[in-house]
Amino acid sequence: MPSLSVLANFIYRQFFVTPQYPTKSCEGKTIIVTGANVGLGYEAAKHFVRLGAEKVILGCRSLEKAKQAAESIEREESRSGVVEVWELDLANYESVKKFAKRVDGLKRIDAIVENAGMCLLQWHRHPTRF
Amino acid sequence: MAQTSYKILIAETGVATGKYTKAEDNELTITTNVVSTFLLALLVLPALKRTAQTYNTTPNLVIVSSEVHFFTDFPERNAQPSIFDHLNEKSTANMDDRYNVSKLLEVFAVRELCQKVIPQPYPVTVNCLNPGFCHSSLTREMDTWGFWFMKKVLARTTEVGSRTLVASALAGKDTHGEYMSDCAVAKTAPLVGSEEGKRAQERVWKELSQKLETIQPGILKNI
C-alpha cells in the first residue's frame, strides 16, 4: 500500500498539475507509438499527427482496431497519408522481431513510444492488454 | 499462444487480482511489459542511431511506465537464484502486485541501461515516464462514492495523460536515463534509489539482458 505522503503527492498532482498542451513541431519526423488503437497511445499519436509529423506508425495487436484508429485520427486532424498501422503482439517474440525488422527498413525513426503492454486498465479490474 | 481474456472482478478495496497466464517463457505481464518491451527497445536501437547520424538529430526511445512502481516493495527482489524464475513461478506469484512490479522493472531496466551499459555520450535519448491517473484507468462500473470522486475530480482525461507521452518523445538529452512525470524529470520511488534498489536493479538487468541474448543472440551489441 502506498504511504500517506505518496498518496497526498498523487492527489496534489492530479488536482493541481496539468501537463502542458504540446506545441513542439514534429515536421519531417517519423514516430512510432505502440498500443495506440485506444487510450493514451491513441491520443499521443493524434498529437503527433496534429503537430505535423510526416509519418506516425501505430503498433497494435489488432490491425482491424488500429486501422479504425488511424482513420479516426486522420479524420479528426484533417490530414491523410500520415498514419500507418503495423502489427505488434508483445506476447510473441517473433512478432516483436518482425516489427523491429520493419523499423529497420524505415528511412528514419525519430521516436518510439513503447506504450503497449499489460495495462491495469481498471484499478479494480483484471489487467487488459492493448 | 492464447489470446487472454479476463473476467471483470470488482473489488471493494485493493488492487485487482490478475489471473496468472504464461506467454513465451514468462508470466504474461512480465513478457509483455518487461521482456518484449526491452527486446523491442534493443532491436530498434540501430535504426535510431542511424537516424541520429544521417539527420544530425537525437531520436528518443520512450518506455511508458507508471507511478504504481511506488506501490510495490518488490519482495521478489531477494529471490535466489533468479528473480525472473521466481516471478514466473505460478504457485507463489502475487498477481495483485504484478502490474506494479512490472512497472518497477521497467524503471530499473531503463536506469541500469543508461547508467551502466550505454556508453556516454549516446546519440539516442532513452527515458521512461508516468502518465498519471487517467480516465482510461477507471471503470464506469465503480459505484462507490470514493470512485465517483476519483473519476470526476481527480482523473485526467486520456488526452491530458497523453501529453506526458508526447513530452517524453520530444524531450532533450537531459532526460536520458530519467523517469518523467507531468512532463518533467521526477524522482523515482524511494526503493529505486536505495542501496537495496541499486542491487535489485543490477540483478534485474543482468537477468533481463541474458534473457534477451537468448531470444536474439548478439542483441546486446546493438547498444
mmCIF file of N, CA, C and O in Angstrom, chain A residues 2 10 13-15 17-22 24 26 39-40 43-44 47-48 61 89-93 96-97 99-100 104 107-115 117-127 129, chain B residues 1 3 6-9 11 14 16-17 24-26 29 32-33 35-37 40-41 43 48 50-51 55 59-62 64 67 71 99 133 136-139 153-154 156 158-159 161-163 170 182-183 215-216:
data_model
loop_
_atom_site.group_PDB
_atom_site.id
_atom_site.type_symbol
_atom_site.label_atom_id
_atom_site.label_comp_id
_atom_site.label_asym_id
_atom_site.label_seq_id
_atom_site.Cartn_x
_atom_site.Cartn_y
_atom_site.Cartn_z
ATOM 1 N N PRO A 2 0.543 2.232 -0.791
ATOM 2 C CA PRO A 2 1.364 3.447 -0.838
ATOM 3 C C PRO A 2 1.259 4.218 0.481
ATOM 4 O O PRO A 2 0.225 4.206 1.130
ATOM 5 N N PHE A 10 0.266 12.352 -4.916
ATOM 6 C CA PHE A 10 -0.512 11.926 -6.083
ATOM 7 C C PHE A 10 -1.763 12.783 -6.237
ATOM 8 O O PHE A 10 -2.054 13.282 -7.323
ATOM 9 N N ARG A 13 -0.891 16.325 -7.357
ATOM 10 C CA ARG A 13 -0.540 16.413 -8.782
ATOM 11 C C ARG A 13 -1.754 16.235 -9.667
ATOM 12 O O ARG A 13 -1.936 16.926 -10.663
ATOM 13 N N GLN A 14 -2.627 15.311 -9.316
ATOM 14 C CA GLN A 14 -3.810 15.066 -10.126
ATOM 15 C C GLN A 14 -4.716 16.294 -10.119
ATOM 16 O O GLN A 14 -5.362 16.600 -11.100
ATOM 17 N N PHE A 15 -4.774 16.998 -8.985
ATOM 18 C CA PHE A 15 -5.654 18.157 -8.817
ATOM 19 C C PHE A 15 -5.079 19.412 -9.453
ATOM 20 O O PHE A 15 -5.773 20.146 -10.143
ATOM 21 N N VAL A 17 -1.792 19.906 -11.043
ATOM 22 C CA VAL A 17 -0.787 19.951 -12.100
ATOM 23 C C VAL A 17 -1.386 19.429 -13.396
ATOM 24 O O VAL A 17 -1.795 18.278 -13.471
ATOM 25 N N THR A 18 -1.427 20.270 -14.403
ATOM 26 C CA THR A 18 -1.914 19.822 -15.702
ATOM 27 C C THR A 18 -0.766 19.873 -16.684
ATOM 28 O O THR A 18 -0.194 20.937 -16.922
ATOM 29 N N PRO A 19 -0.408 18.745 -17.260
ATOM 30 C CA PRO A 19 0.647 18.761 -18.276
ATOM 31 C C PRO A 19 0.284 19.725 -19.404
ATOM 32 O O PRO A 19 -0.874 19.800 -19.813
ATOM 33 N N GLN A 20 1.292 20.441 -19.877
ATOM 34 C CA GLN A 20 1.062 21.442 -20.921
ATOM 35 C C GLN A 20 0.634 20.831 -22.241
ATOM 36 O O GLN A 20 1.111 19.769 -22.629
ATOM 37 N N TYR A 21 -0.226 21.566 -22.935
ATOM 38 C CA TYR A 21 -0.674 21.145 -24.268
ATOM 39 C C TYR A 21 0.529 21.185 -25.212
ATOM 40 O O TYR A 21 1.216 22.199 -25.307
ATOM 41 N N PRO A 22 0.831 20.089 -25.897
ATOM 42 C CA PRO A 22 2.038 20.048 -26.729
ATOM 43 C C PRO A 22 1.950 20.999 -27.927
ATOM 44 O O PRO A 22 0.931 21.027 -28.629
ATOM 45 N N LYS A 24 5.243 21.649 -29.731
ATOM 46 C CA LYS A 24 6.515 21.485 -30.459
ATOM 47 C C LYS A 24 6.260 20.810 -31.812
ATOM 48 O O LYS A 24 5.586 19.792 -31.894
ATOM 49 N N CYS A 26 6.551 18.562 -35.077
ATOM 50 C CA CYS A 26 7.077 17.239 -35.396
ATOM 51 C C CYS A 26 7.298 17.115 -36.895
ATOM 52 O O CYS A 26 7.378 16.006 -37.434
ATOM 53 N N GLY A 39 -6.945 4.871 -25.935
ATOM 54 C CA GLY A 39 -6.316 5.429 -24.742
ATOM 55 C C GLY A 39 -5.150 6.364 -24.982
ATOM 56 O O GLY A 39 -5.130 7.149 -25.927
ATOM 57 N N LEU A 40 -4.177 6.259 -24.089
ATOM 58 C CA LEU A 40 -3.020 7.161 -24.108
ATOM 59 C C LEU A 40 -2.278 7.115 -25.430
ATOM 60 O O LEU A 40 -1.869 8.143 -25.967
ATOM 61 N N GLU A 43 -4.278 8.927 -28.184
ATOM 62 C CA GLU A 43 -4.235 10.384 -28.013
ATOM 63 C C GLU A 43 -2.854 10.942 -28.308
ATOM 64 O O GLU A 43 -2.713 12.031 -28.869
ATOM 65 N N ALA A 44 -1.808 10.203 -27.939
ATOM 66 C CA ALA A 44 -0.442 10.657 -28.219
ATOM 67 C C ALA A 44 -0.207 10.676 -29.727
ATOM 68 O O ALA A 44 0.330 11.654 -30.272
ATOM 69 N N HIS A 47 -1.750 13.652 -31.259
ATOM 70 C CA HIS A 47 -0.942 14.865 -31.046
ATOM 71 C C HIS A 47 0.163 14.930 -32.090
ATOM 72 O O HIS A 47 0.399 15.981 -32.691
ATOM 73 N N PHE A 48 0.856 13.812 -32.301
ATOM 74 C CA PHE A 48 1.980 13.810 -33.249
ATOM 75 C C PHE A 48 1.489 14.176 -34.646
ATOM 76 O O PHE A 48 2.150 14.914 -35.376
ATOM 77 N N ARG A 61 -1.847 -4.911 -31.645
ATOM 78 C CA ARG A 61 -2.152 -6.333 -31.788
ATOM 79 C C ARG A 61 -3.222 -6.557 -32.845
ATOM 80 O O ARG A 61 -3.136 -7.460 -33.653
ATOM 81 N N ASP A 89 2.524 -7.822 -31.462
ATOM 82 C CA ASP A 89 1.992 -8.539 -30.305
ATOM 83 C C ASP A 89 3.139 -8.800 -29.339
ATOM 84 O O ASP A 89 4.010 -9.625 -29.609
ATOM 85 N N LEU A 90 3.126 -8.091 -28.226
ATOM 86 C CA LEU A 90 4.225 -8.191 -27.270
ATOM 87 C C LEU A 90 4.245 -9.518 -26.520
ATOM 88 O O LEU A 90 5.168 -9.789 -25.768
ATOM 89 N N ALA A 91 3.215 -10.342 -26.699
ATOM 90 C CA ALA A 91 3.218 -11.653 -26.051
ATOM 91 C C ALA A 91 3.905 -12.691 -26.935
ATOM 92 O O ALA A 91 3.975 -13.863 -26.586
ATOM 93 N N ASN A 92 4.437 -12.216 -28.052
ATOM 94 C CA ASN A 92 5.035 -13.123 -29.025
ATOM 95 C C ASN A 92 6.353 -12.543 -29.523
ATOM 96 O O ASN A 92 6.366 -11.531 -30.219
ATOM 97 N N TYR A 93 7.463 -13.190 -29.167
ATOM 98 C CA TYR A 93 8.778 -12.644 -29.527
ATOM 99 C C TYR A 93 8.973 -12.544 -31.039
ATOM 100 O O TYR A 93 9.627 -11.617 -31.525
ATOM 101 N N VAL A 96 7.551 -9.366 -32.236
ATOM 102 C CA VAL A 96 8.417 -8.237 -31.882
ATOM 103 C C VAL A 96 9.576 -8.141 -32.875
ATOM 104 O O VAL A 96 9.907 -7.060 -33.362
ATOM 105 N N LYS A 97 10.162 -9.286 -33.175
ATOM 106 C CA LYS A 97 11.303 -9.302 -34.111
ATOM 107 C C LYS A 97 10.886 -8.823 -35.498
ATOM 108 O O LYS A 97 11.602 -8.057 -36.143
ATOM 109 N N PHE A 99 8.394 -6.834 -36.254
ATOM 110 C CA PHE A 99 8.124 -5.394 -36.154
ATOM 111 C C PHE A 99 9.434 -4.618 -36.219
ATOM 112 O O PHE A 99 9.560 -3.634 -36.958
ATOM 113 N N ALA A 100 10.427 -5.081 -35.462
ATOM 114 C CA ALA A 100 11.720 -4.396 -35.429
ATOM 115 C C ALA A 100 12.398 -4.417 -36.791
ATOM 116 O O ALA A 100 13.053 -3.449 -37.195
ATOM 117 N N ASP A 104 13.646 -1.270 -39.123
ATOM 118 C CA ASP A 104 14.960 -1.198 -39.779
ATOM 119 C C ASP A 104 14.863 -0.683 -41.199
ATOM 120 O O ASP A 104 15.791 -0.068 -41.712
ATOM 121 N N LYS A 107 13.081 4.908 -43.526
ATOM 122 C CA LYS A 107 14.077 5.905 -43.922
ATOM 123 C C LYS A 107 14.652 6.551 -42.649
ATOM 124 O O LYS A 107 15.846 6.794 -42.541
ATOM 125 N N ARG A 108 13.755 6.853 -41.721
ATOM 126 C CA ARG A 108 14.205 7.426 -40.457
ATOM 127 C C ARG A 108 13.212 7.083 -39.357
ATOM 128 O O ARG A 108 12.050 6.795 -39.638
ATOM 129 N N ILE A 109 13.691 7.122 -38.090
ATOM 130 C CA ILE A 109 12.809 6.917 -36.947
ATOM 131 C C ILE A 109 13.239 7.881 -35.839
ATOM 132 O O ILE A 109 14.345 7.779 -35.301
ATOM 133 N N ASP A 110 12.380 8.852 -35.556
ATOM 134 C CA ASP A 110 12.732 9.921 -34.626
ATOM 135 C C ASP A 110 12.319 9.641 -33.189
ATOM 136 O O ASP A 110 12.874 10.221 -32.249
ATOM 137 N N ALA A 111 11.292 8.842 -33.017
ATOM 138 C CA ALA A 111 10.896 8.483 -31.658
ATOM 139 C C ALA A 111 10.082 7.206 -31.688
ATOM 140 O O ALA A 111 9.323 6.965 -32.638
ATOM 141 N N ILE A 112 10.256 6.399 -30.686
ATOM 142 C CA ILE A 112 9.399 5.238 -30.495
ATOM 143 C C ILE A 112 8.878 5.282 -29.064
ATOM 144 O O ILE A 112 9.666 5.353 -28.109
ATOM 145 N N VAL A 113 7.551 5.322 -28.940
ATOM 146 C CA VAL A 113 6.919 5.390 -27.627
ATOM 147 C C VAL A 113 6.352 4.007 -27.320
ATOM 148 O O VAL A 113 5.361 3.594 -27.906
ATOM 149 N N GLU A 114 7.032 3.307 -26.423
ATOM 150 C CA GLU A 114 6.597 1.956 -26.079
ATOM 151 C C GLU A 114 5.529 2.043 -24.995
ATOM 152 O O GLU A 114 5.816 2.104 -23.804
ATOM 153 N N ASN A 115 4.291 2.090 -25.466
ATOM 154 C CA ASN A 115 3.152 2.269 -24.569
ATOM 155 C C ASN A 115 2.392 0.963 -24.381
ATOM 156 O O ASN A 115 1.660 0.795 -23.416
ATOM 157 N N GLY A 117 1.388 -2.947 -23.677
ATOM 158 C CA GLY A 117 1.744 -3.926 -22.665
ATOM 159 C C GLY A 117 0.509 -4.326 -21.902
ATOM 160 O O GLY A 117 -0.601 -3.953 -22.256
ATOM 161 N N MET A 118 0.719 -5.071 -20.844
ATOM 162 C CA MET A 118 -0.364 -5.420 -19.927
ATOM 163 C C MET A 118 -0.663 -4.161 -19.135
ATOM 164 O O MET A 118 0.187 -3.635 -18.443
ATOM 165 N N CYS A 119 -1.887 -3.673 -19.270
ATOM 166 C CA CYS A 119 -2.212 -2.418 -18.626
ATOM 167 C C CYS A 119 -3.254 -2.634 -17.552
ATOM 168 O O CYS A 119 -4.226 -3.332 -17.772
ATOM 169 N N LEU A 120 -3.055 -2.013 -16.426
ATOM 170 C CA LEU A 120 -4.079 -2.076 -15.395
ATOM 171 C C LEU A 120 -5.160 -1.104 -15.815
ATOM 172 O O LEU A 120 -5.244 0.009 -15.347
ATOM 173 N N LEU A 121 -5.980 -1.548 -16.785
ATOM 174 C CA LEU A 121 -6.968 -0.663 -17.399
ATOM 175 C C LEU A 121 -7.940 -0.128 -16.371
ATOM 176 O O LEU A 121 -8.387 0.992 -16.427
ATOM 177 N N GLN A 122 -8.285 -0.992 -15.473
ATOM 178 C CA GLN A 122 -9.169 -0.545 -14.405
ATOM 179 C C GLN A 122 -8.447 -0.804 -13.100
ATOM 180 O O GLN A 122 -7.886 -1.861 -12.932
ATOM 181 N N TRP A 123 -8.479 0.135 -12.221
ATOM 182 C CA TRP A 123 -7.814 -0.088 -10.933
ATOM 183 C C TRP A 123 -8.379 -1.280 -10.194
ATOM 184 O O TRP A 123 -7.705 -1.943 -9.464
ATOM 185 N N HIS A 124 -9.664 -1.526 -10.384
ATOM 186 C CA HIS A 124 -10.243 -2.671 -9.689
ATOM 187 C C HIS A 124 -10.788 -3.678 -10.673
ATOM 188 O O HIS A 124 -11.862 -4.196 -10.531
ATOM 189 N N ARG A 125 -9.976 -3.919 -11.651
ATOM 190 C CA ARG A 125 -10.409 -4.832 -12.699
ATOM 191 C C ARG A 125 -9.200 -5.635 -13.110
ATOM 192 O O ARG A 125 -8.079 -5.223 -12.897
ATOM 193 N N HIS A 126 -9.405 -6.760 -13.722
ATOM 194 C CA HIS A 126 -8.270 -7.533 -14.197
ATOM 195 C C HIS A 126 -7.513 -6.761 -15.251
ATOM 196 O O HIS A 126 -8.092 -6.044 -16.032
ATOM 197 N N PRO A 127 -6.197 -6.955 -15.296
ATOM 198 C CA PRO A 127 -5.409 -6.274 -16.327
ATOM 199 C C PRO A 127 -5.894 -6.668 -17.719
ATOM 200 O O PRO A 127 -6.373 -7.763 -17.931
ATOM 201 N N ARG A 129 -4.959 -6.231 -22.037
ATOM 202 C CA ARG A 129 -3.874 -5.932 -22.940
ATOM 203 C C ARG A 129 -4.310 -5.017 -24.056
ATOM 204 O O ARG A 129 -5.381 -5.170 -24.617
ATOM 205 N N MET B 1 -0.103 -19.691 -28.478
ATOM 206 C CA MET B 1 -0.193 -18.547 -27.550
ATOM 207 C C MET B 1 -1.638 -18.075 -27.539
ATOM 208 O O MET B 1 -2.179 -17.677 -28.533
ATOM 209 N N GLN B 3 -4.967 -15.954 -26.821
ATOM 210 C CA GLN B 3 -5.428 -14.588 -26.605
ATOM 211 C C GLN B 3 -6.063 -14.589 -25.233
ATOM 212 O O GLN B 3 -6.984 -15.335 -24.969
ATOM 213 N N TYR B 6 -9.961 -11.670 -19.607
ATOM 214 C CA TYR B 6 -10.050 -11.638 -18.148
ATOM 215 C C TYR B 6 -11.456 -11.347 -17.697
ATOM 216 O O TYR B 6 -12.173 -10.566 -18.294
ATOM 217 N N LYS B 7 -11.830 -11.996 -16.614
ATOM 218 C CA LYS B 7 -13.133 -11.690 -16.031
ATOM 219 C C LYS B 7 -12.998 -10.378 -15.287
ATOM 220 O O LYS B 7 -11.979 -10.072 -14.708
ATOM 221 N N ILE B 8 -14.091 -9.634 -15.272
ATOM 222 C CA ILE B 8 -14.073 -8.382 -14.531
ATOM 223 C C ILE B 8 -14.370 -8.689 -13.079
ATOM 224 O O ILE B 8 -15.400 -9.244 -12.744
ATOM 225 N N LEU B 9 -13.451 -8.381 -12.228
ATOM 226 C CA LEU B 9 -13.664 -8.624 -10.818
ATOM 227 C C LEU B 9 -13.614 -7.286 -10.116
ATOM 228 O O LEU B 9 -12.615 -6.597 -10.163
ATOM 229 N N ALA B 11 -13.378 -5.321 -6.922
ATOM 230 C CA ALA B 11 -13.028 -5.476 -5.525
ATOM 231 C C ALA B 11 -13.349 -4.188 -4.789
ATOM 232 O O ALA B 11 -13.237 -3.107 -5.340
ATOM 233 N N GLY B 14 -8.282 -2.465 -2.464
ATOM 234 C CA GLY B 14 -7.096 -3.090 -3.020
ATOM 235 C C GLY B 14 -7.117 -3.177 -4.530
ATOM 236 O O GLY B 14 -7.998 -2.676 -5.194
ATOM 237 N N ALA B 16 -6.883 -5.191 -8.250
ATOM 238 C CA ALA B 16 -7.491 -6.367 -8.862
ATOM 239 C C ALA B 16 -6.579 -7.574 -8.791
ATOM 240 O O ALA B 16 -5.367 -7.460 -8.839
ATOM 241 N N THR B 17 -7.165 -8.727 -8.705
ATOM 242 C CA THR B 17 -6.397 -9.965 -8.766
ATOM 243 C C THR B 17 -6.265 -10.354 -10.222
ATOM 244 O O THR B 17 -7.242 -10.677 -10.878
ATOM 245 N N GLU B 24 5.155 -16.956 -23.902
ATOM 246 C CA GLU B 24 6.563 -17.279 -24.138
ATOM 247 C C GLU B 24 7.115 -17.945 -22.870
ATOM 248 O O GLU B 24 6.474 -18.809 -22.317
ATOM 249 N N ASP B 25 8.257 -17.482 -22.352
ATOM 250 C CA ASP B 25 8.860 -18.181 -21.221
ATOM 251 C C ASP B 25 8.607 -17.513 -19.880
ATOM 252 O O ASP B 25 9.270 -17.802 -18.893
ATOM 253 N N ASN B 26 7.639 -16.580 -19.836
ATOM 254 C CA ASN B 26 7.372 -15.879 -18.580
ATOM 255 C C ASN B 26 5.878 -15.739 -18.339
ATOM 256 O O ASN B 26 5.075 -15.981 -19.232
ATOM 257 N N THR B 29 2.388 -10.745 -17.941
ATOM 258 C CA THR B 29 2.718 -9.341 -17.662
ATOM 259 C C THR B 29 4.215 -9.096 -17.810
ATOM 260 O O THR B 29 4.637 -8.054 -18.330
ATOM 261 N N THR B 32 5.117 -9.190 -21.646
ATOM 262 C CA THR B 32 4.735 -8.023 -22.442
ATOM 263 C C THR B 32 5.386 -6.739 -21.929
ATOM 264 O O THR B 32 5.941 -5.968 -22.710
ATOM 265 N N ASN B 33 5.278 -6.490 -20.616
ATOM 266 C CA ASN B 33 5.741 -5.201 -20.092
ATOM 267 C C ASN B 33 7.250 -5.094 -19.960
ATOM 268 O O ASN B 33 7.797 -3.991 -19.988
ATOM 269 N N VAL B 35 10.060 -8.065 -20.808
ATOM 270 C CA VAL B 35 10.944 -8.729 -21.757
ATOM 271 C C VAL B 35 10.742 -8.225 -23.190
ATOM 272 O O VAL B 35 11.691 -7.780 -23.841
ATOM 273 N N SER B 36 9.499 -8.262 -23.666
ATOM 274 C CA SER B 36 9.243 -7.824 -25.042
ATOM 275 C C SER B 36 9.504 -6.339 -25.228
ATOM 276 O O SER B 36 9.957 -5.905 -26.285
ATOM 277 N N THR B 37 9.204 -5.565 -24.190
ATOM 278 C CA THR B 37 9.434 -4.115 -24.260
ATOM 279 C C THR B 37 10.909 -3.816 -24.483
ATOM 280 O O THR B 37 11.275 -2.992 -25.333
ATOM 281 N N LEU B 40 12.179 -5.187 -27.935
ATOM 282 C CA LEU B 40 11.889 -4.212 -28.985
ATOM 283 C C LEU B 40 12.847 -3.030 -28.908
ATOM 284 O O LEU B 40 13.390 -2.582 -29.909
ATOM 285 N N ALA B 41 13.060 -2.557 -27.686
ATOM 286 C CA ALA B 41 13.940 -1.397 -27.490
ATOM 287 C C ALA B 41 15.329 -1.649 -28.066
ATOM 288 O O ALA B 41 15.862 -0.838 -28.836
ATOM 289 N N LEU B 43 16.241 -3.956 -30.183
ATOM 290 C CA LEU B 43 16.205 -4.269 -31.612
ATOM 291 C C LEU B 43 16.098 -3.020 -32.484
ATOM 292 O O LEU B 43 16.558 -3.013 -33.624
ATOM 293 N N LEU B 48 17.536 3.791 -34.721
ATOM 294 C CA LEU B 48 17.534 5.108 -34.070
ATOM 295 C C LEU B 48 18.905 5.769 -34.218
ATOM 296 O O LEU B 48 19.009 6.967 -34.509
ATOM 297 N N ARG B 50 21.106 5.190 -36.539
ATOM 298 C CA ARG B 50 21.317 5.555 -37.955
ATOM 299 C C ARG B 50 20.656 6.877 -38.258
ATOM 300 O O ARG B 50 21.213 7.733 -38.939
ATOM 301 N N THR B 51 19.429 7.065 -37.733
ATOM 302 C CA THR B 51 18.701 8.325 -37.932
ATOM 303 C C THR B 51 19.496 9.472 -37.330
ATOM 304 O O THR B 51 19.628 10.547 -37.934
ATOM 305 N N TYR B 55 20.610 12.298 -39.985
ATOM 306 C CA TYR B 55 19.862 13.554 -39.948
ATOM 307 C C TYR B 55 20.352 14.510 -38.877
ATOM 308 O O TYR B 55 19.776 15.575 -38.675
ATOM 309 N N PRO B 59 17.239 11.012 -31.659
ATOM 310 C CA PRO B 59 15.941 10.343 -31.512
ATOM 311 C C PRO B 59 15.695 9.893 -30.081
ATOM 312 O O PRO B 59 16.637 9.749 -29.291
ATOM 313 N N ASN B 60 14.415 9.665 -29.767
ATOM 314 C CA ASN B 60 14.046 9.247 -28.408
ATOM 315 C C ASN B 60 13.427 7.859 -28.365
ATOM 316 O O ASN B 60 12.567 7.522 -29.187
ATOM 317 N N LEU B 61 13.842 7.089 -27.377
ATOM 318 C CA LEU B 61 13.258 5.779 -27.101
ATOM 319 C C LEU B 61 12.563 5.907 -25.752
ATOM 320 O O LEU B 61 13.215 6.155 -24.736
ATOM 321 N N VAL B 62 11.247 5.794 -25.749
ATOM 322 C CA VAL B 62 10.446 6.087 -24.560
ATOM 323 C C VAL B 62 9.725 4.844 -24.054
ATOM 324 O O VAL B 62 9.053 4.150 -24.809
ATOM 325 N N VAL B 64 6.803 3.693 -21.514
ATOM 326 C CA VAL B 64 5.707 4.201 -20.679
ATOM 327 C C VAL B 64 5.582 3.318 -19.445
ATOM 328 O O VAL B 64 5.092 2.193 -19.511
ATOM 329 N N GLU B 67 3.516 5.464 -12.081
ATOM 330 C CA GLU B 67 3.795 5.758 -10.671
ATOM 331 C C GLU B 67 3.412 4.589 -9.774
ATOM 332 O O GLU B 67 3.787 4.568 -8.613
ATOM 333 N N PHE B 71 4.193 1.625 -5.535
ATOM 334 C CA PHE B 71 3.274 0.884 -4.678
ATOM 335 C C PHE B 71 3.758 -0.509 -4.298
ATOM 336 O O PHE B 71 3.063 -1.223 -3.577
ATOM 337 N N TYR B 99 1.356 -6.045 -11.743
ATOM 338 C CA TYR B 99 1.441 -4.881 -12.622
ATOM 339 C C TYR B 99 2.429 -3.868 -12.045
ATOM 340 O O TYR B 99 3.265 -3.325 -12.771
ATOM 341 N N PHE B 133 -2.788 9.301 -13.433
ATOM 342 C CA PHE B 133 -4.015 8.527 -13.280
ATOM 343 C C PHE B 133 -5.082 9.089 -14.209
ATOM 344 O O PHE B 133 -5.583 10.184 -14.017
ATOM 345 N N SER B 136 -8.942 6.621 -18.595
ATOM 346 C CA SER B 136 -8.883 5.302 -19.220
ATOM 347 C C SER B 136 -8.528 4.242 -18.192
ATOM 348 O O SER B 136 -8.641 3.065 -18.448
ATOM 349 N N SER B 137 -8.076 4.682 -16.989
ATOM 350 C CA SER B 137 -7.749 3.721 -15.947
ATOM 351 C C SER B 137 -8.940 3.376 -15.070
ATOM 352 O O SER B 137 -8.830 2.583 -14.166
ATOM 353 N N LEU B 138 -10.040 4.036 -15.320
ATOM 354 C CA LEU B 138 -11.182 3.855 -14.396
ATOM 355 C C LEU B 138 -12.366 3.186 -15.063
ATOM 356 O O LEU B 138 -12.652 3.405 -16.220
ATOM 357 N N THR B 139 -13.066 2.444 -14.300
ATOM 358 C CA THR B 139 -14.213 1.748 -14.847
ATOM 359 C C THR B 139 -15.496 2.524 -14.605
ATOM 360 O O THR B 139 -15.636 3.214 -13.615
ATOM 361 N N VAL B 153 -13.241 14.127 -10.133
ATOM 362 C CA VAL B 153 -12.400 15.208 -9.666
ATOM 363 C C VAL B 153 -10.925 14.995 -9.962
ATOM 364 O O VAL B 153 -10.229 15.916 -10.335
ATOM 365 N N LEU B 154 -10.483 13.789 -9.812
ATOM 366 C CA LEU B 154 -9.054 13.555 -9.870
ATOM 367 C C LEU B 154 -8.532 13.067 -11.208
ATOM 368 O O LEU B 154 -7.462 13.451 -11.640
ATOM 369 N N ARG B 156 -7.471 12.413 -14.831
ATOM 370 C CA ARG B 156 -7.225 13.234 -16.012
ATOM 371 C C ARG B 156 -7.945 12.626 -17.196
ATOM 372 O O ARG B 156 -8.165 11.436 -17.246
ATOM 373 N N THR B 158 -7.865 11.242 -20.932
ATOM 374 C CA THR B 158 -6.818 10.487 -21.599
ATOM 375 C C THR B 158 -5.951 11.413 -22.443
ATOM 376 O O THR B 158 -4.736 11.219 -22.538
ATOM 377 N N GLU B 159 -6.568 12.426 -23.029
ATOM 378 C CA GLU B 159 -5.790 13.359 -23.851
ATOM 379 C C GLU B 159 -4.752 14.087 -22.997
ATOM 380 O O GLU B 159 -3.606 14.232 -23.420
ATOM 381 N N GLY B 161 -3.432 12.987 -20.225
ATOM 382 C CA GLY B 161 -2.408 11.994 -19.884
ATOM 383 C C GLY B 161 -1.443 11.764 -21.029
ATOM 384 O O GLY B 161 -0.238 11.587 -20.812
ATOM 385 N N SER B 162 -1.979 11.817 -22.249
ATOM 386 C CA SER B 162 -1.133 11.535 -23.416
ATOM 387 C C SER B 162 -0.070 12.616 -23.631
ATOM 388 O O SER B 162 0.944 12.381 -24.290
ATOM 389 N N ARG B 163 -0.313 13.810 -23.069
ATOM 390 C CA ARG B 163 0.677 14.886 -23.223
ATOM 391 C C ARG B 163 2.012 14.489 -22.609
ATOM 392 O O ARG B 163 3.071 14.943 -23.058
ATOM 393 N N LEU B 170 9.587 13.919 -27.271
ATOM 394 C CA LEU B 170 10.231 15.083 -27.885
ATOM 395 C C LEU B 170 11.249 15.743 -26.952
ATOM 396 O O LEU B 170 11.831 16.768 -27.295
ATOM 397 N N ASP B 182 4.440 14.175 -15.259
ATOM 398 C CA ASP B 182 3.913 15.510 -15.581
ATOM 399 C C ASP B 182 4.872 16.275 -16.486
ATOM 400 O O ASP B 182 5.115 17.465 -16.301
ATOM 401 N N CYS B 183 5.423 15.555 -17.461
ATOM 402 C CA CYS B 183 6.292 16.140 -18.499
ATOM 403 C C CYS B 183 7.645 16.633 -18.011
ATOM 404 O O CYS B 183 8.365 17.314 -18.765
ATOM 405 N N ILE B 215 17.013 -14.872 -26.543
ATOM 406 C CA ILE B 215 15.941 -14.712 -27.521
ATOM 407 C C ILE B 215 16.519 -14.259 -28.866
ATOM 408 O O ILE B 215 16.079 -14.689 -29.929
ATOM 409 N N GLN B 216 17.501 -13.339 -28.799
ATOM 410 C CA GLN B 216 18.100 -12.817 -30.025
ATOM 411 C C GLN B 216 19.602 -12.721 -29.816
ATOM 412 O O GLN B 216 20.107 -11.684 -29.369
#
